[in-house]
Amino acid sequence: MDKSQNSARVSHPSLISRLSGKLKHKNDIFSSPRKLTDDDINVLLNELQVYQMELQMQNDELKASYLTLDQERAKFVGLYDLAPVGYFILDYLGIVEEANQNGIDLLKISKQAIMNRRFQSFIAPKSWEDFYNFLHRMQHSDGKQSAEIKLKFLNGKVVYTRMEGIGVSSMFTTDIKYYITVIDITESRNAQQILKETKERLEMTLRASATGTWKISWGSNTVFLDSHSYKIMGINSWAFKGTIVGLISMIHPDDQQHVRHQLMSAVNGLKDIDMEFRVADETGQFKYIAAKGHEIKVQEESKSNYFAGILMDITERKKFEHEAEILKNDQQKLILSATLTAQEKERNNISRALHDSVCQLLYGIKLNLESVERVHNLKGEFKNVNQLLDQAIRETRQISYELTPAVLKNFGFVAGIKEMAQRTSTVHFQIDTYIDSSADFLHQDVQLYSFRMIQELINNCIKHAHATHAEVKVSFHDNQVIIRVTDNGIGLHQNIDEAFSSGSGLSGIKNRVYLLNGQIKFNNAKKGLVVTITFFNTPEFSV
């Protein structure tokens, strides 16, 4: 197209000038008094035929140029109408001079109705000021300008649009034309509005539920905490460096290993993050924090995956759980204490019945038999019966003592333990005792619990350990009571939990240690077993 136009522009003036020159020359010849000859006429006709052929060629070139221009214009019109955005050309007053099909469809109006109409009539009243500012900026700037303008149609529908355009001055007049594009961003704005409302609701929910959000990027070693998280954890943003190491350093030393293990397990893909830990606030008080989260997969290769989640202050919940645990513990202790008290009461009743009734009956039988022997002068006939009665009386008295040790009540803990050791010791089993005299000042319940535990341990030495020697030691250290029973038996080769569950004796020891808030340890020595029971002489058990 450019070559054709240039050729036409060059050939046409050249031909005109040549024709003008020839005609002027011939005119001079015709105007002279000399008469034209036949040769002159033939030369003139030949030249006219040549000029006619040149004009015909030039006309063909012009037709080809116009055809090329029409084809290029058709291509431009096609691209203009099929563009994905709306195109408009406005004059300096804002009147529409041209619009593409997308722009017409956007305004939902025919092309005849939009042409020569002020574009301002489609602008929502609240956006008039923004639109005029947009035109003003295009008028006084050579660069591209943009603005977000709302359009309002006859049916009342409002459309959010983004407009971009430039102002172009005319070459022949001082008027300016505005070339603008209009893009419908209603869907995007609605999505932004929904996202904004969702974010606001989330913020309100987080504030109401005292919940914060966090993000950990393991690759970059960064930790993000939102404003709620800083408030929940009781730390200042300037005091936190935003690193994983910095986060762990704020956690209670006893919980740091657990947090590291949780994070490493999550990084290795073993599980999601679900942990509880303690942090110190500005006042130095520790708060309980619960953090939950999971890995977020990132599709872009340039970005690594990260972990995100929520954290909550569970200090109050932990406090209530602790109080509930204490209450439950106290209830269990009350039930257990009541059970043991009932057992001791029943033992006391049985012991009294054995001592005051059965023993007295056995004594009566023995006395009657002795009277019969004297009256009938019998010698040796009741010897075996008397021996059996003596044995029955001894065993009944022993059972009565074991059920309720009268010495413990009448003479104190030290005397009770020593008498128990003396009664239990035999030729094949010897018991040594080392009892601190301060033990007599323990609470009566503590004395009874301690006596029962020592009694059961001694019975185990005889029945299960097959020991020949045992040592009982009761001492005090920093208001702590230490009971240690050592034997030279076969030791304990059973799991402690299984031993506690399988034997009623050890179970009774465990219950009494629990009531005393104490601890019990079993240690196998080179030969035998060492059982250590420790508990504090707390005020509620003091005299």
Coordinates of C-alpha atoms in Angstrom, one line a residue:
M1 CA 0.0 0.0 0.0
D2 CA 2.8 2.4 0.8
K3 CA 4.6 1.8 -2.5
S4 CA 1.5 2.3 -4.5
Q5 CA 0.7 5.5 -2.7
N6 CA 4.2 6.9 -3.1
S7 CA 4.2 5.9 -6.8
A8 CA 0.9 7.7 -7.3
R9 CA 2.2 10.8 -5.5
V10 CA 5.4 10.9 -7.6
S11 CA 4.0 10.0 -11.1
H12 CA 0.9 12.2 -10.9
P13 CA 2.7 15.5 -10.4
S14 CA 5.3 14.6 -13.0
L15 CA 2.7 13.8 -15.6
I16 CA 0.8 17.0 -14.9
S17 CA 3.9 19.1 -15.2
R18 CA 4.9 17.4 -18.4
L19 CA 1.4 17.9 -19.9
S20 CA 1.3 21.5 -18.7
G21 CA 4.6 22.1 -20.4
K22 CA 3.6 20.4 -23.6
L23 CA 0.2 22.2 -23.8
K24 CA 1.9 25.5 -23.2
H25 CA 4.3 24.8 -26.0
K26 CA 1.6 23.7 -28.4
N27 CA -0.5 26.7 -27.4
D28 CA 2.3 28.9 -28.3
I29 CA 2.6 27.1 -31.7
F30 CA -1.2 27.3 -32.3
S31 CA -1.3 30.9 -31.4
S32 CA 1.4 31.8 -33.9
P33 CA 0.4 32.9 -37.4
R34 CA 2.2 29.9 -38.9
K35 CA -0.1 27.3 -40.3
L36 CA 0.1 23.7 -38.9
T37 CA 1.2 21.1 -41.3
D38 CA 0.1 17.4 -41.4
D39 CA 3.3 16.4 -39.7
D40 CA 2.7 18.7 -36.9
I41 CA -0.8 17.4 -36.4
N42 CA 0.5 13.7 -36.5
V43 CA 3.2 14.5 -33.9
L44 CA 0.6 16.2 -31.7
L45 CA -1.8 13.2 -31.9
N46 CA 1.0 10.8 -31.1
E47 CA 1.9 12.7 -28.1
L48 CA -1.7 12.9 -27.0
Q49 CA -2.0 9.1 -27.3
V50 CA 1.1 8.7 -25.1
Y51 CA -0.3 11.1 -22.5
Q52 CA -3.6 9.2 -22.6
M53 CA -1.7 5.9 -21.9
E54 CA 0.2 7.4 -19.0
L55 CA -3.0 8.7 -17.5
Q56 CA -4.6 5.3 -17.8
M57 CA -1.6 3.6 -16.1
Q58 CA -1.7 6.2 -13.3
N59 CA -5.4 5.6 -12.9
D60 CA -4.8 1.9 -12.5
E61 CA -2.2 2.6 -9.9
L62 CA -4.6 4.8 -7.9
K63 CA -7.3 2.1 -8.1
A64 CA -4.8 -0.5 -6.7
S65 CA -3.9 1.9 -3.9
Y66 CA -7.5 2.5 -2.9
L67 CA -8.2 -1.2 -2.9
T68 CA -5.2 -1.8 -0.6
L69 CA -6.4 0.9 1.7
D70 CA -9.9 -0.6 1.8
Q71 CA -8.4 -4.0 2.7
E72 CA -6.2 -2.6 5.5
R73 CA -9.2 -0.6 6.8
A74 CA -11.3 -3.8 6.8
K75 CA -8.6 -5.6 8.8
F76 CA -8.5 -2.7 11.3
V77 CA -12.3 -2.5 11.6
G78 CA -12.3 -6.3 12.3
L79 CA -9.7 -6.0 15.0
Y80 CA -11.3 -2.9 16.4
D81 CA -14.8 -4.6 16.7
L82 CA -13.4 -8.0 17.9
A83 CA -11.2 -6.5 20.6
P84 CA -11.8 -8.0 24.1
V85 CA -12.4 -4.5 25.6
G86 CA -14.6 -1.6 24.7
Y87 CA -13.1 1.2 22.5
F88 CA -14.6 4.7 22.3
I89 CA -13.5 7.9 20.5
L90 CA -14.9 11.0 22.2
D91 CA -14.7 14.6 21.0
Y92 CA -13.6 17.4 23.4
L93 CA -17.2 17.6 24.8
G94 CA -17.4 13.9 25.5
I95 CA -19.7 13.1 22.5
V96 CA -19.2 9.6 21.1
E97 CA -17.8 9.6 17.6
E98 CA -16.9 6.0 17.3
A99 CA -17.3 2.8 19.3
N100 CA -16.4 -0.9 18.7
Q101 CA -18.8 -3.8 19.1
N102 CA -17.5 -4.8 22.5
G103 CA -18.2 -1.3 23.8
I104 CA -21.7 -1.3 22.3
D105 CA -22.4 -4.6 23.9
L106 CA -21.1 -3.3 27.3
L107 CA -23.5 -0.4 27.2
K108 CA -26.3 -2.6 26.1
I109 CA -27.5 -0.2 23.4
S110 CA -27.5 0.0 19.6
K111 CA -24.7 1.7 17.6
Q112 CA -27.2 4.2 16.2
A113 CA -28.4 5.2 19.7
I114 CA -24.9 5.7 21.0
M115 CA -23.4 7.7 18.2
N116 CA -23.3 11.4 18.7
R117 CA -24.5 10.9 22.3
R118 CA -22.7 12.3 25.4
F119 CA -20.8 9.5 27.1
Q120 CA -21.5 11.1 30.4
S121 CA -25.1 9.9 30.2
F122 CA -23.8 6.4 30.9
I123 CA -21.8 7.4 34.0
A124 CA -23.3 6.8 37.4
P125 CA -23.9 10.1 39.2
K126 CA -21.5 9.2 42.0
S127 CA -18.7 8.8 39.4
W128 CA -19.2 12.0 37.5
E129 CA -16.4 13.8 39.3
D130 CA -14.0 10.9 38.8
F131 CA -14.9 10.8 35.0
Y132 CA -14.3 14.6 34.5
N133 CA -11.0 14.3 36.4
F134 CA -10.1 11.5 34.0
L135 CA -10.9 13.7 31.0
H136 CA -9.0 16.6 32.5
R137 CA -5.9 14.5 33.1
M138 CA -6.0 13.2 29.5
Q139 CA -6.3 16.7 28.2
H140 CA -3.3 18.0 30.0
S141 CA -1.0 15.0 29.8
D142 CA 0.6 13.1 26.9
G143 CA 0.7 9.9 28.8
K144 CA -1.9 7.2 29.3
Q145 CA -4.4 7.9 32.1
S146 CA -6.6 5.4 34.0
A147 CA -9.5 5.5 36.4
E148 CA -12.2 3.3 37.9
I149 CA -15.7 4.5 36.9
K150 CA -19.1 3.2 37.6
L151 CA -21.6 3.0 34.7
K152 CA -25.3 3.0 35.3
F153 CA -27.8 1.8 32.7
L154 CA -31.5 2.6 32.1
N155 CA -32.5 -0.6 33.9
G156 CA -30.7 0.6 37.0
K157 CA -27.9 -1.9 36.8
V158 CA -24.5 -0.6 37.9
V159 CA -21.3 -1.9 36.3
Y160 CA -17.8 -1.3 37.6
T161 CA -15.3 -0.4 34.9
R162 CA -11.7 0.4 34.5
M163 CA -11.0 3.1 31.9
E164 CA -7.7 3.9 30.2
G165 CA -7.1 6.5 27.6
I166 CA -5.1 9.3 26.0
G167 CA -6.0 12.7 24.5
V168 CA -5.0 13.4 20.9
S169 CA -5.0 16.9 19.4
S170 CA -6.2 17.5 15.9
M171 CA -3.7 18.5 13.2
F172 CA -6.0 21.1 11.7
T173 CA -7.9 22.4 14.7
T174 CA -7.2 23.1 18.4
D175 CA -9.9 20.5 19.5
I176 CA -8.9 17.3 21.3
K177 CA -10.2 13.8 21.0
Y178 CA -10.2 11.2 23.7
Y179 CA -9.4 7.6 22.8
I180 CA -10.4 5.4 25.7
T181 CA -10.8 1.7 26.5
V182 CA -13.4 0.4 28.9
I183 CA -13.0 -2.9 30.8
D184 CA -15.8 -4.5 32.9
I185 CA -14.3 -5.3 36.3
T186 CA -17.7 -5.9 38.1
E187 CA -16.9 -9.5 38.8
S188 CA -13.5 -8.7 40.1
R189 CA -14.8 -5.9 42.3
N190 CA -17.6 -8.2 43.7
A191 CA -14.9 -10.8 44.4
Q192 CA -12.8 -8.2 46.1
Q193 CA -15.8 -7.1 48.1
I194 CA -16.7 -10.6 49.2
L195 CA -13.0 -11.2 50.1
K196 CA -13.0 -8.0 52.1
E197 CA -16.2 -8.9 53.9
T198 CA -14.9 -12.4 54.6
K199 CA -11.6 -11.0 55.9
E200 CA -13.6 -8.6 58.2
R201 CA -15.7 -11.5 59.5
L202 CA -12.6 -13.5 60.0
E203 CA -11.0 -10.6 61.9
M204 CA -14.1 -10.3 64.1
T205 CA -14.1 -14.0 64.7
L206 CA -10.4 -14.1 65.6
R207 CA -10.9 -11.2 68.0
A208 CA -14.0 -12.7 69.6
S209 CA -12.4 -16.1 70.0
A210 CA -9.0 -14.8 71.0
T211 CA -7.4 -16.6 68.1
G212 CA -4.3 -15.5 66.1
T213 CA -2.8 -16.7 62.8
W214 CA 0.7 -17.6 62.0
K215 CA 2.9 -18.8 59.1
I216 CA 6.2 -20.5 59.1
S217 CA 8.4 -20.8 56.0
W218 CA 11.0 -23.4 56.8
G219 CA 13.1 -22.6 53.7
S220 CA 13.6 -19.0 54.5
N221 CA 13.6 -19.5 58.3
T222 CA 10.9 -16.9 58.8
V223 CA 7.9 -16.8 61.1
F224 CA 4.9 -14.5 60.6
L225 CA 2.6 -13.6 63.5
D226 CA -0.5 -11.4 63.1
S227 CA -1.4 -8.7 65.6
H228 CA -3.7 -11.1 67.4
S229 CA -0.9 -13.6 67.9
Y230 CA 1.3 -10.9 69.5
K231 CA -1.4 -9.9 71.8
I232 CA -2.3 -13.5 72.7
M233 CA 1.4 -14.4 73.4
G234 CA 1.9 -11.2 75.4
I235 CA 5.0 -10.1 73.4
N236 CA 6.0 -7.0 71.5
S237 CA 6.5 -7.1 67.8
W238 CA 9.8 -5.3 68.1
A239 CA 11.1 -7.9 70.5
F240 CA 10.5 -10.8 68.0
K241 CA 13.0 -11.2 65.2
G242 CA 10.6 -13.2 63.0
T243 CA 12.7 -16.4 62.9
I244 CA 12.1 -20.0 64.0
V245 CA 15.0 -19.8 66.4
G246 CA 13.6 -16.6 67.8
L247 CA 10.2 -18.2 68.3
I248 CA 11.6 -21.3 70.1
S249 CA 13.7 -19.0 72.4
M250 CA 10.5 -17.5 73.7
I251 CA 9.1 -20.9 74.7
H252 CA 9.5 -22.3 78.2
P253 CA 12.8 -24.4 78.3
D254 CA 10.9 -27.5 79.3
D255 CA 8.7 -27.3 76.2
Q256 CA 11.3 -26.4 73.6
Q257 CA 12.3 -29.9 72.8
H258 CA 8.6 -30.9 72.3
V259 CA 8.1 -27.9 69.9
R260 CA 11.2 -28.8 67.9
H261 CA 10.1 -32.4 67.6
Q262 CA 6.6 -31.3 66.4
L263 CA 8.1 -28.9 63.8
M264 CA 10.5 -31.5 62.4
S265 CA 7.8 -34.1 62.2
A266 CA 5.6 -31.7 60.2
V267 CA 8.5 -30.8 57.9
N268 CA 9.2 -34.5 57.2
G269 CA 5.5 -35.0 56.4
L270 CA 4.7 -37.2 59.3
K271 CA 1.8 -35.2 60.7
D272 CA 0.2 -31.8 61.0
I273 CA 1.2 -29.3 63.7
D274 CA -0.8 -29.7 66.9
M275 CA 1.1 -28.7 70.0
E276 CA 0.8 -26.9 73.3
F277 CA 3.6 -24.9 74.9
R278 CA 4.2 -22.1 77.4
V279 CA 5.6 -18.7 76.7
A280 CA 6.6 -15.9 79.1
D281 CA 4.7 -12.6 78.7
E282 CA 6.1 -9.1 79.5
T283 CA 5.4 -9.5 83.2
G284 CA 7.3 -12.8 83.3
Q285 CA 4.2 -14.9 83.8
F286 CA 3.9 -18.0 81.7
K287 CA 0.9 -18.5 79.4
Y288 CA -0.3 -21.7 77.8
I289 CA -0.5 -21.5 74.0
A290 CA -2.1 -24.1 71.6
A291 CA -1.0 -24.0 68.0
K292 CA -2.6 -26.0 65.2
G293 CA -1.7 -25.9 61.4
H294 CA -0.8 -27.9 58.3
E295 CA 1.4 -27.6 55.2
I296 CA 0.3 -25.3 52.4
K297 CA 1.4 -26.6 49.0
V298 CA 2.7 -23.9 46.6
Q299 CA 2.3 -24.7 42.8
E300 CA 5.0 -22.2 41.7
E301 CA 8.5 -23.8 41.4
S302 CA 10.2 -20.6 42.6
K303 CA 8.4 -20.7 45.9
S304 CA 8.7 -23.3 48.6
N305 CA 5.8 -24.8 50.7
Y306 CA 5.0 -23.3 54.0
F307 CA 3.0 -24.0 57.2
A308 CA 0.1 -22.0 58.3
G309 CA -2.4 -22.2 61.1
I310 CA -3.9 -20.7 64.3
L311 CA -2.9 -20.2 67.9
M312 CA -5.0 -19.7 71.0
D313 CA -4.4 -18.7 74.6
I314 CA -5.5 -21.8 76.6
T315 CA -4.2 -20.5 79.9
E316 CA -7.7 -20.3 81.4
R317 CA -8.6 -23.7 80.0
K318 CA -5.4 -25.2 81.5
K319 CA -6.3 -23.5 84.8
F320 CA -9.8 -25.0 84.8
E321 CA -8.3 -28.4 83.8
H322 CA -5.8 -28.2 86.6
E323 CA -8.5 -27.2 89.1
A324 CA -10.7 -30.0 87.8
E325 CA -7.8 -32.5 88.1
I326 CA -7.2 -31.3 91.7
L327 CA -10.9 -31.7 92.4
K328 CA -11.0 -35.1 90.8
N329 CA -7.8 -36.0 92.7
D330 CA -9.4 -34.8 96.0
Q331 CA -12.5 -36.8 95.3
Q332 CA -10.5 -39.9 94.6
K333 CA -8.5 -39.4 97.8
L334 CA -11.7 -38.9 99.8
I335 CA -13.2 -42.1 98.4
L336 CA -9.9 -44.0 98.9
S337 CA -9.5 -42.5 102.4
A338 CA -13.1 -43.5 103.2
T339 CA -12.5 -47.0 101.9
L340 CA -9.3 -47.4 103.9
T341 CA -11.0 -46.0 107.0
A342 CA -13.9 -48.4 106.5
Q343 CA -11.3 -51.2 106.2
E344 CA -9.5 -50.2 109.3
K345 CA -12.8 -49.9 111.1
E346 CA -13.8 -53.4 110.0
R347 CA -10.4 -54.7 110.9
N348 CA -10.8 -53.2 114.4
N349 CA -14.2 -54.8 114.8
I350 CA -12.9 -58.2 113.7
S351 CA -9.8 -57.8 115.9
R352 CA -12.0 -56.9 118.9
A353 CA -14.3 -59.9 118.2
L354 CA -11.3 -62.2 117.9
H355 CA -9.7 -60.8 121.1
D356 CA -12.8 -60.4 123.2
S357 CA -14.9 -63.3 122.0
V358 CA -12.9 -66.1 120.2
C359 CA -9.9 -65.8 122.5
Q360 CA -12.0 -65.7 125.6
L361 CA -13.9 -68.8 124.4
L362 CA -10.6 -70.6 123.7
Y363 CA -9.4 -69.7 127.2
G364 CA -12.6 -70.9 128.7
I365 CA -12.3 -74.3 126.9
K366 CA -8.7 -74.6 128.1
L367 CA -9.7 -73.8 131.7
N368 CA -12.5 -76.3 131.6
L369 CA -10.2 -79.0 130.3
E370 CA -7.7 -78.3 133.0
S371 CA -10.5 -78.6 135.6
V372 CA -11.6 -81.9 134.2
E373 CA -8.0 -83.2 134.4
R374 CA -7.6 -82.2 138.0
V375 CA -11.0 -83.6 139.1
H376 CA -10.6 -86.9 137.4
N377 CA -6.8 -87.1 137.9
L378 CA -6.2 -87.4 134.2
K379 CA -2.7 -87.1 133.1
G380 CA -1.7 -86.8 129.4
E381 CA -5.2 -87.5 127.9
F382 CA -5.7 -83.8 127.0
K383 CA -2.1 -83.0 126.2
N384 CA -2.6 -82.7 122.4
V385 CA -5.9 -80.9 122.9
N386 CA -4.2 -78.3 125.1
Q387 CA -1.4 -77.9 122.6
L388 CA -3.9 -77.3 119.8
L389 CA -5.8 -74.8 122.0
D390 CA -2.5 -72.9 122.8
Q391 CA -1.7 -72.7 119.1
A392 CA -5.2 -71.5 118.3
I393 CA -5.0 -68.8 121.0
R394 CA -1.6 -67.6 119.8
E395 CA -2.7 -67.5 116.1
T396 CA -5.9 -65.7 117.1
R397 CA -4.0 -63.2 119.1
Q398 CA -1.5 -62.7 116.2
I399 CA -4.4 -62.2 113.7
S400 CA -6.0 -59.8 116.1
Y401 CA -2.7 -57.9 116.4
E402 CA -2.2 -57.7 112.7
L403 CA -5.7 -56.5 112.2
T404 CA -5.3 -53.7 114.8
P405 CA -1.9 -53.2 116.4
A406 CA -2.8 -52.0 119.9
V407 CA 0.8 -50.9 120.6
L408 CA 0.6 -48.4 117.6
K409 CA -2.3 -46.7 119.2
N410 CA -1.2 -46.9 122.8
F411 CA 2.6 -46.3 122.5
G412 CA 3.2 -44.7 119.2
F413 CA 4.8 -45.5 115.8
V414 CA 8.3 -46.3 116.9
A415 CA 7.1 -48.9 119.5
G416 CA 4.6 -50.3 117.0
I417 CA 7.2 -50.9 114.3
K418 CA 9.6 -52.5 116.8
E419 CA 7.0 -54.8 118.2
M420 CA 5.9 -55.8 114.7
A421 CA 9.5 -56.6 113.8
Q422 CA 9.9 -58.6 117.0
R423 CA 6.7 -60.6 116.5
T424 CA 7.6 -61.3 112.8
S425 CA 11.2 -62.2 113.4
T426 CA 12.0 -65.9 113.6
V427 CA 15.1 -68.1 113.6
H428 CA 15.1 -68.1 109.8
F429 CA 14.0 -64.5 109.2
Q430 CA 15.5 -61.5 111.1
I431 CA 14.3 -57.9 111.0
D432 CA 16.4 -54.9 112.0
T433 CA 14.7 -51.5 112.6
Y434 CA 16.2 -48.0 112.6
I435 CA 13.3 -45.6 113.4
D436 CA 13.7 -41.8 113.9
S437 CA 12.0 -40.9 117.2
S438 CA 10.4 -37.9 115.4
A439 CA 8.1 -40.4 113.7
D440 CA 5.9 -40.5 116.8
F441 CA 4.9 -36.9 116.1
L442 CA 3.4 -37.7 112.7
H443 CA -0.3 -37.5 112.2
Q444 CA -2.1 -40.6 113.3
D445 CA -3.4 -41.3 109.8
V446 CA 0.2 -41.0 108.5
Q447 CA 1.4 -43.4 111.2
L448 CA -1.2 -45.9 110.3
Y449 CA -0.6 -45.6 106.6
S450 CA 3.2 -46.0 107.1
F451 CA 2.7 -49.0 109.4
R452 CA 0.5 -50.8 106.9
M453 CA 3.0 -50.2 104.1
I454 CA 5.9 -51.5 106.1
Q455 CA 3.8 -54.4 107.3
E456 CA 2.9 -55.4 103.7
L457 CA 6.5 -55.0 102.5
I458 CA 7.7 -57.3 105.3
N459 CA 5.1 -59.9 104.4
N460 CA 6.3 -59.7 100.7
C461 CA 9.9 -60.3 102.0
I462 CA 8.7 -63.5 103.6
K463 CA 6.2 -64.8 101.1
H464 CA 7.7 -63.8 97.7
A465 CA 11.3 -62.7 98.1
H466 CA 12.3 -65.7 100.3
A467 CA 14.5 -63.4 102.2
T468 CA 16.3 -64.3 105.5
H469 CA 17.0 -60.7 106.6
A470 CA 15.2 -57.4 106.2
E471 CA 15.9 -53.9 107.4
V472 CA 13.4 -51.1 108.1
K473 CA 14.6 -47.6 108.2
V474 CA 12.4 -44.5 108.8
S475 CA 14.2 -41.1 108.6
F476 CA 13.5 -37.4 108.1
H477 CA 15.2 -34.9 105.7
D478 CA 14.0 -31.3 105.0
N479 CA 10.5 -32.1 106.3
Q480 CA 10.4 -35.2 104.0
V481 CA 9.7 -38.6 105.5
I482 CA 11.8 -41.4 104.0
I483 CA 10.8 -45.1 104.5
R484 CA 13.3 -47.6 103.2
V485 CA 12.8 -51.4 103.4
T486 CA 15.7 -53.6 102.3
D487 CA 15.9 -57.4 102.0
N488 CA 18.3 -60.0 100.7
G489 CA 15.7 -61.9 98.7
I490 CA 15.4 -62.7 95.0
G491 CA 14.4 -59.2 94.1
L492 CA 11.6 -57.9 91.8
H493 CA 11.7 -59.3 88.2
Q494 CA 8.2 -58.2 87.2
N495 CA 7.0 -55.0 85.6
I496 CA 6.1 -52.5 88.2
D497 CA 2.7 -51.7 86.7
E498 CA 1.9 -55.4 86.4
A499 CA 3.0 -56.0 90.0
F500 CA 0.7 -53.2 91.3
S501 CA -2.2 -54.6 89.3
S502 CA -1.7 -58.3 90.1
G503 CA -1.2 -58.0 93.9
S504 CA -3.6 -56.6 96.4
G505 CA -0.8 -55.9 98.8
L506 CA 1.2 -53.7 96.5
S507 CA -2.0 -52.1 95.3
G508 CA -2.8 -51.1 98.9
I509 CA 0.7 -49.7 99.3
K510 CA 0.2 -47.6 96.0
N511 CA -3.1 -46.3 97.3
R512 CA -1.6 -45.2 100.6
V513 CA 1.4 -43.5 98.8
Y514 CA -1.1 -41.7 96.6
L515 CA -3.1 -40.4 99.6
L516 CA 0.2 -39.1 101.1
N517 CA 1.1 -37.4 97.8
G518 CA 4.3 -39.4 97.8
Q519 CA 6.5 -41.5 95.6
I520 CA 7.6 -45.2 95.7
K521 CA 10.7 -46.6 94.0
F522 CA 11.8 -50.3 93.5
N523 CA 15.5 -50.9 93.0
N524 CA 17.0 -54.3 92.6
A525 CA 20.3 -54.5 94.5
K526 CA 23.1 -57.1 93.9
K527 CA 21.1 -59.3 96.2
G528 CA 17.7 -58.4 97.2
L529 CA 15.3 -55.4 96.7
V530 CA 15.3 -51.9 98.0
V531 CA 11.9 -50.2 98.3
T532 CA 11.9 -46.4 99.0
I533 CA 8.8 -44.4 99.9
T534 CA 9.1 -40.7 100.3
F535 CA 6.5 -38.1 101.1
F536 CA 6.3 -34.6 102.7
N537 CA 5.0 -34.1 106.2
T538 CA 2.5 -31.6 105.0
P539 CA 0.4 -29.3 107.3
E540 CA -2.8 -31.2 106.8
F541 CA -1.0 -34.3 108.3
S542 CA 0.9 -32.5 111.0
V543 CA -0.1 -32.7 114.7

